[in-house]
Short mmCIF file of C-alpha atoms and ligand atoms in Angstrom, two decimals:
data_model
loop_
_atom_site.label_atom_id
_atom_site.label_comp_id
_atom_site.label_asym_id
_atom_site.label_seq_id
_atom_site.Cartn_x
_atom_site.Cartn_y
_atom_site.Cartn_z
CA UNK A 1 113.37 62.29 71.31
CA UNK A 2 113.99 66.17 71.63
CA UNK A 3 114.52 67.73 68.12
CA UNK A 4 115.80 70.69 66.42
CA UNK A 5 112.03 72.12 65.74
CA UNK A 6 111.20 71.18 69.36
CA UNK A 7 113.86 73.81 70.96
CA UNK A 8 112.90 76.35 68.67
CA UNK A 9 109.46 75.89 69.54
CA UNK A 10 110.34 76.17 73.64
CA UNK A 11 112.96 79.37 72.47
CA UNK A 12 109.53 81.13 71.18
CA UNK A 13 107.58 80.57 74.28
CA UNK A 14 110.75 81.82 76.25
CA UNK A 15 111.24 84.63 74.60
CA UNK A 16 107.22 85.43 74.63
CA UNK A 17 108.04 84.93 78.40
CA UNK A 18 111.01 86.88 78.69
CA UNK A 19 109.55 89.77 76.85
CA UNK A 20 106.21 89.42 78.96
CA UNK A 21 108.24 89.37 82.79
CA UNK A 22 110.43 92.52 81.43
CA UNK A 23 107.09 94.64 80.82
CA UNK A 24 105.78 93.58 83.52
CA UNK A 25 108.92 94.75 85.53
CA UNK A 26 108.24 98.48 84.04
CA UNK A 27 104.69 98.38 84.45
CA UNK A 28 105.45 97.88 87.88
CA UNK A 29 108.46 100.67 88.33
CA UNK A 30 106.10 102.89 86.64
CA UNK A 31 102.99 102.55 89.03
CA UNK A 32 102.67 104.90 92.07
CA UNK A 33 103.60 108.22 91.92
CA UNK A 34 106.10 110.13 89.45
CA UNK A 35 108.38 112.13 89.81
CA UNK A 36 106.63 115.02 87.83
CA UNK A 37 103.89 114.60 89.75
CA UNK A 38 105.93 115.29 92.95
CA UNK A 39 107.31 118.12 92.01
CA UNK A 40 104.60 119.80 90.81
CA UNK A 41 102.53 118.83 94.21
CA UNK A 42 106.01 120.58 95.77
CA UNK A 43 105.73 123.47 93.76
CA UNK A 44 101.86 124.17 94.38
CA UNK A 45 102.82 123.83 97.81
CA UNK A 46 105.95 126.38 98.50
CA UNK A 47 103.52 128.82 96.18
CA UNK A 48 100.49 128.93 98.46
CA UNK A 49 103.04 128.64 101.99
CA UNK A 50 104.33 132.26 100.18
CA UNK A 51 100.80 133.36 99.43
CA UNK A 52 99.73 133.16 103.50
CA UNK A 53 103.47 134.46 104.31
CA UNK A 54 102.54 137.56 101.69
CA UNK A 55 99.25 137.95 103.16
CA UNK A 56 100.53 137.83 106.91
CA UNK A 57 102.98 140.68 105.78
CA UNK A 58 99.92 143.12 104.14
CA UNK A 59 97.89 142.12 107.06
CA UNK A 60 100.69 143.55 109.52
CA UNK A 61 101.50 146.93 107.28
CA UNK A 62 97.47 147.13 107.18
CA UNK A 63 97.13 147.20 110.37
CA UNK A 64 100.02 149.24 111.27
CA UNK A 65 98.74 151.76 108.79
CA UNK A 66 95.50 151.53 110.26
CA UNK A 67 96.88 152.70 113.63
CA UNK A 68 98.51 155.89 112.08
CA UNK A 69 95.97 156.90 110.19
CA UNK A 70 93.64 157.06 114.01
CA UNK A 71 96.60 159.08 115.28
CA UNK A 72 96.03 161.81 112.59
CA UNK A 73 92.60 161.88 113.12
CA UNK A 74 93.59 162.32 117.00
CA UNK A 75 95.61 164.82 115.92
CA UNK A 76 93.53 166.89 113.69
CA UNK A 77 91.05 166.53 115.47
CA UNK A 78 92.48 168.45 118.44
CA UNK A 79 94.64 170.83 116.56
CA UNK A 80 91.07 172.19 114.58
CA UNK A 81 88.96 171.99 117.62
CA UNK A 82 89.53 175.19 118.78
CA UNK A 83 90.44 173.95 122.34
CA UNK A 84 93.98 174.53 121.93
CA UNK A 85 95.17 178.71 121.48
CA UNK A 86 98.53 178.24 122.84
CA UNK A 87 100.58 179.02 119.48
CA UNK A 88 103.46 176.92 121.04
CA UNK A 89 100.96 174.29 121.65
CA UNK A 90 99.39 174.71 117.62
CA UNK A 91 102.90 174.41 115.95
CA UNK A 92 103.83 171.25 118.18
CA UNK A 93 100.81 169.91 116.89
CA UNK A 94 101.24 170.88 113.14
CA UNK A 95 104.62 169.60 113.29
CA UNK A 96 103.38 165.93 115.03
CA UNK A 97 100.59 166.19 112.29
CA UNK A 98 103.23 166.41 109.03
CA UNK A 99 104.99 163.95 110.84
CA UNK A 100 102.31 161.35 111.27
CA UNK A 101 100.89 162.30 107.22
CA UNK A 102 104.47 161.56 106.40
CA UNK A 103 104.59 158.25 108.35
CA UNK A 104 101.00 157.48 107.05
CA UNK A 105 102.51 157.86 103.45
CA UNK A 106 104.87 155.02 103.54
CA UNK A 107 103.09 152.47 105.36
CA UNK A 108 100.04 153.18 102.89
CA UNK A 109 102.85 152.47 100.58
CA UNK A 110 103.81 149.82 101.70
CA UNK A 111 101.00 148.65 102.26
CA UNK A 112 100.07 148.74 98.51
CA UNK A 113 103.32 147.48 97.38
CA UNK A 114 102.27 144.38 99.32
CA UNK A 115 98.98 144.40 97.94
CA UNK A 116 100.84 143.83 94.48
CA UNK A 117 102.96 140.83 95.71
CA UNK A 118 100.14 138.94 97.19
CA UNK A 119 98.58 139.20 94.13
CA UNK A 120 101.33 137.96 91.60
CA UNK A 121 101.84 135.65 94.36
CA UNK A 122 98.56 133.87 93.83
CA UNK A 123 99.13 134.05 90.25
CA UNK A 124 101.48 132.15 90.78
CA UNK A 125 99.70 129.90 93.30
CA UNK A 126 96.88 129.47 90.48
CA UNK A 127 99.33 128.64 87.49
CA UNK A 128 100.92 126.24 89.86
CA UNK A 129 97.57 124.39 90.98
CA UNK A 130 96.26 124.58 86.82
CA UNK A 131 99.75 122.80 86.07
CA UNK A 132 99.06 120.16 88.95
CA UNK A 133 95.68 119.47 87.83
CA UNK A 134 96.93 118.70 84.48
CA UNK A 135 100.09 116.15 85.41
CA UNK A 136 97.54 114.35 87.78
CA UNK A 137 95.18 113.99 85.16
CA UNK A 138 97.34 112.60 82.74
CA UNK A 139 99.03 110.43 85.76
CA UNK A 140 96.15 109.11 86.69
CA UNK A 141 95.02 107.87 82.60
CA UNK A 142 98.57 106.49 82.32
CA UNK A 143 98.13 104.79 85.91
CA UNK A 144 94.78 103.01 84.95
CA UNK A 145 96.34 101.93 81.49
CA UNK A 146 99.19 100.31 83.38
CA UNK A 147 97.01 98.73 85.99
CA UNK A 148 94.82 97.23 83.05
CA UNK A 149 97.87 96.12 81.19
CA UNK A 150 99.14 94.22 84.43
CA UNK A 151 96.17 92.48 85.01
CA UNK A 152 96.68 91.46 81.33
CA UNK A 153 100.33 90.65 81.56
CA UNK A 154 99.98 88.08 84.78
CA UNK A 155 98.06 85.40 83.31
CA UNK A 156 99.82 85.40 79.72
CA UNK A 157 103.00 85.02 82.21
CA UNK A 158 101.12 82.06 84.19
CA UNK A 159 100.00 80.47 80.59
CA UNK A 160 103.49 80.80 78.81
CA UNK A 161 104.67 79.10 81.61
CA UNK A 162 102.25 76.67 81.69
CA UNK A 163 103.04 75.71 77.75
CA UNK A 164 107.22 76.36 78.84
CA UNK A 165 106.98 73.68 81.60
CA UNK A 166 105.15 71.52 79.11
CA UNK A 167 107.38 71.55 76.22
CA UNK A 168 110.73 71.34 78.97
CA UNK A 169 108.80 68.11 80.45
CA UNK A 170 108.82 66.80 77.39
CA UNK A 171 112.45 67.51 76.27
CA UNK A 172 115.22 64.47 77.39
CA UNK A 173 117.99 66.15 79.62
CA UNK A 174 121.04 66.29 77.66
CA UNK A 175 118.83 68.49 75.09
CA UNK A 176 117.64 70.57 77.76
CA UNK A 177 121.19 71.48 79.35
CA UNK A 178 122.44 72.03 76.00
CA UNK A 179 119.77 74.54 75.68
CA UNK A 180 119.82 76.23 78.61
CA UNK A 181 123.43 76.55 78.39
CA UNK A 182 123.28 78.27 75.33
CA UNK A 183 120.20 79.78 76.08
CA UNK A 184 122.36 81.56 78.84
CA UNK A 185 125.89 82.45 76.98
CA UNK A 186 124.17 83.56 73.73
CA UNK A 187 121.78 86.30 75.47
CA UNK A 188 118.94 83.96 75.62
CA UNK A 189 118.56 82.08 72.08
CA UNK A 190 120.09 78.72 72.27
CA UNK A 191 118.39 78.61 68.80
CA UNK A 192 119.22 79.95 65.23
CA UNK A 193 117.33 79.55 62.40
CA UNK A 194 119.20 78.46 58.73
CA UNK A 195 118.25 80.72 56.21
CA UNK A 196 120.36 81.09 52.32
CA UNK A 197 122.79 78.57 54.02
CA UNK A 198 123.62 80.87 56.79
CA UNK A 199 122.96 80.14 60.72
CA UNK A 200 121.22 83.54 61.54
CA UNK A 201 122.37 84.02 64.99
CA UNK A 202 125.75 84.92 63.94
CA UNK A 203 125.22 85.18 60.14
CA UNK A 204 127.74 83.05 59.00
CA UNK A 205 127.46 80.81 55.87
CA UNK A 206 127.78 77.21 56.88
CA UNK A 207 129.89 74.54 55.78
CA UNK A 208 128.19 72.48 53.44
CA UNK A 209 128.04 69.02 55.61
CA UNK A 210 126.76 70.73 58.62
CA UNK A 211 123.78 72.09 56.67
CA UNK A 212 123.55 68.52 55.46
CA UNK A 213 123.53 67.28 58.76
CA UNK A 214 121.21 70.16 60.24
CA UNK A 215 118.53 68.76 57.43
CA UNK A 216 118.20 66.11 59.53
CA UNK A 217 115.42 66.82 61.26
CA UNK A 218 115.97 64.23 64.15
CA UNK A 219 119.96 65.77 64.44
CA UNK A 220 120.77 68.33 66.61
CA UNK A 221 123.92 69.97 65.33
CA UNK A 222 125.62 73.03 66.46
CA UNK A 223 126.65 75.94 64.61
CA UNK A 224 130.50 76.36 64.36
CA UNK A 225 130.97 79.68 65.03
CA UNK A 226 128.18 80.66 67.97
CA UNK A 227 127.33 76.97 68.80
CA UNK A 228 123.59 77.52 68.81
CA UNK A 229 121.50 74.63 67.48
CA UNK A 230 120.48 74.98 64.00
CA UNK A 231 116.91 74.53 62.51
CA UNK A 232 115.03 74.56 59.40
CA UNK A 233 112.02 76.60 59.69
ZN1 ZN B 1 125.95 80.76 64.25
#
């Protein structure tokens, strides 16, 4: 014969249960990668793609400085080698000189200016891969603390449903659908405990012969407001 104390005794293991299959739910949404971790992984990576574009851009104005600065040494080098007396000759070349200097100024200018944003790119870069480091660091603790906890969470799952399908096989039927009925439409406790003379699933104060009958520890009687069986604990 299923009693009062019996029920309450298969509620506890269910709700041990529920409570164990519901962290074990978000131990599992939580494992793999975040979503902080991601980002951060995005962010080092868009960083160093605009480091290589920044140093592809200095490379170029280096270069193209480069190839100014040989055509004013060209230039110099034949307007003071004494080779050339033609004044028309001398002033074309002065003139192509100032020109080139002038030319030379702003890709040298450039050039530095670049020199600048590659390097507060790679600041950038650097702060971005320090950040990184630290999220996957602290991913990876919380991922091994989750991984232990799940390896701790399956078999206290497997044993409270070991003692569950023991205390249900030992339950008669009737008892058992009332439970699981109520189990179900009162957000999973079918059982409430009488404390002061009040059913403590709803908090009521009972009528004085149901308490009576609830005493009986062989009864199972019903609260009258939220129907859940009553027990003295
Ligand atoms: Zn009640």
């Amino acid at each position: 014969m299923t009693v009062a104390a019996d029920l309450f005794a298969l509620q506890e293991t269910d709700h041990a249960l529920d409570a164990a299959v519901a962290r074990l739910e978000e131990v599992e949404s939580q494992l793999g990668e975040s979503e902080e971790l991601t980002s951060a992984r995005n962010w080092l990576e868009a960083a160093s793609e605009n480091v290589r574009r920044l140093k592809s851009i200095q490379s170029d104005l280096e270069f193209e400085a480069d190839d100014v600065r040989a055509k004013v040494g060209t230039v110099e080098a034949r307007l003071y080698s004494g080779e050339v007396t033609d004044s028309r000759e001398l002033s074309d070349l002065d003139a192509d000189l100032k020109s080139l200097k002038k030319n030379l100024q702003t890709r040298e200018d450039a050039f530095l200016a670049s020199l600048e944003q590659t390097e507060e790119g790679e600041a950038v870069a650097s702060q971005a891969q320090s950040i990184l480091s630290e999220i996957e660091a602290r991913w990876q603790a919380a991922q091994s603390h989750l991984v232990a906890e799940k390896a701790g969470l399956e078999p206290e799952i497997e044993r409270l449903r070991a003692i569950r399908g023991e205390q249900s096989g030992a339950a008669d039927r009737a008892s058992l659908s009332l439970y699981d009925l109520l189990r179900d439409r009162r957000d999973g406790s079918a059982v409430a405990t009488v404390e002061r003379g009040m059913c403590q699933g709803c908090r009521i104060t009972l009528p004085r012969n149901i308490i009576q009958k609830a005493r009986n520890p062989a009864a199972l009687v019903q609260c009258v407001s939220c129907e859940r069986i009553l027990v003295f604990v």
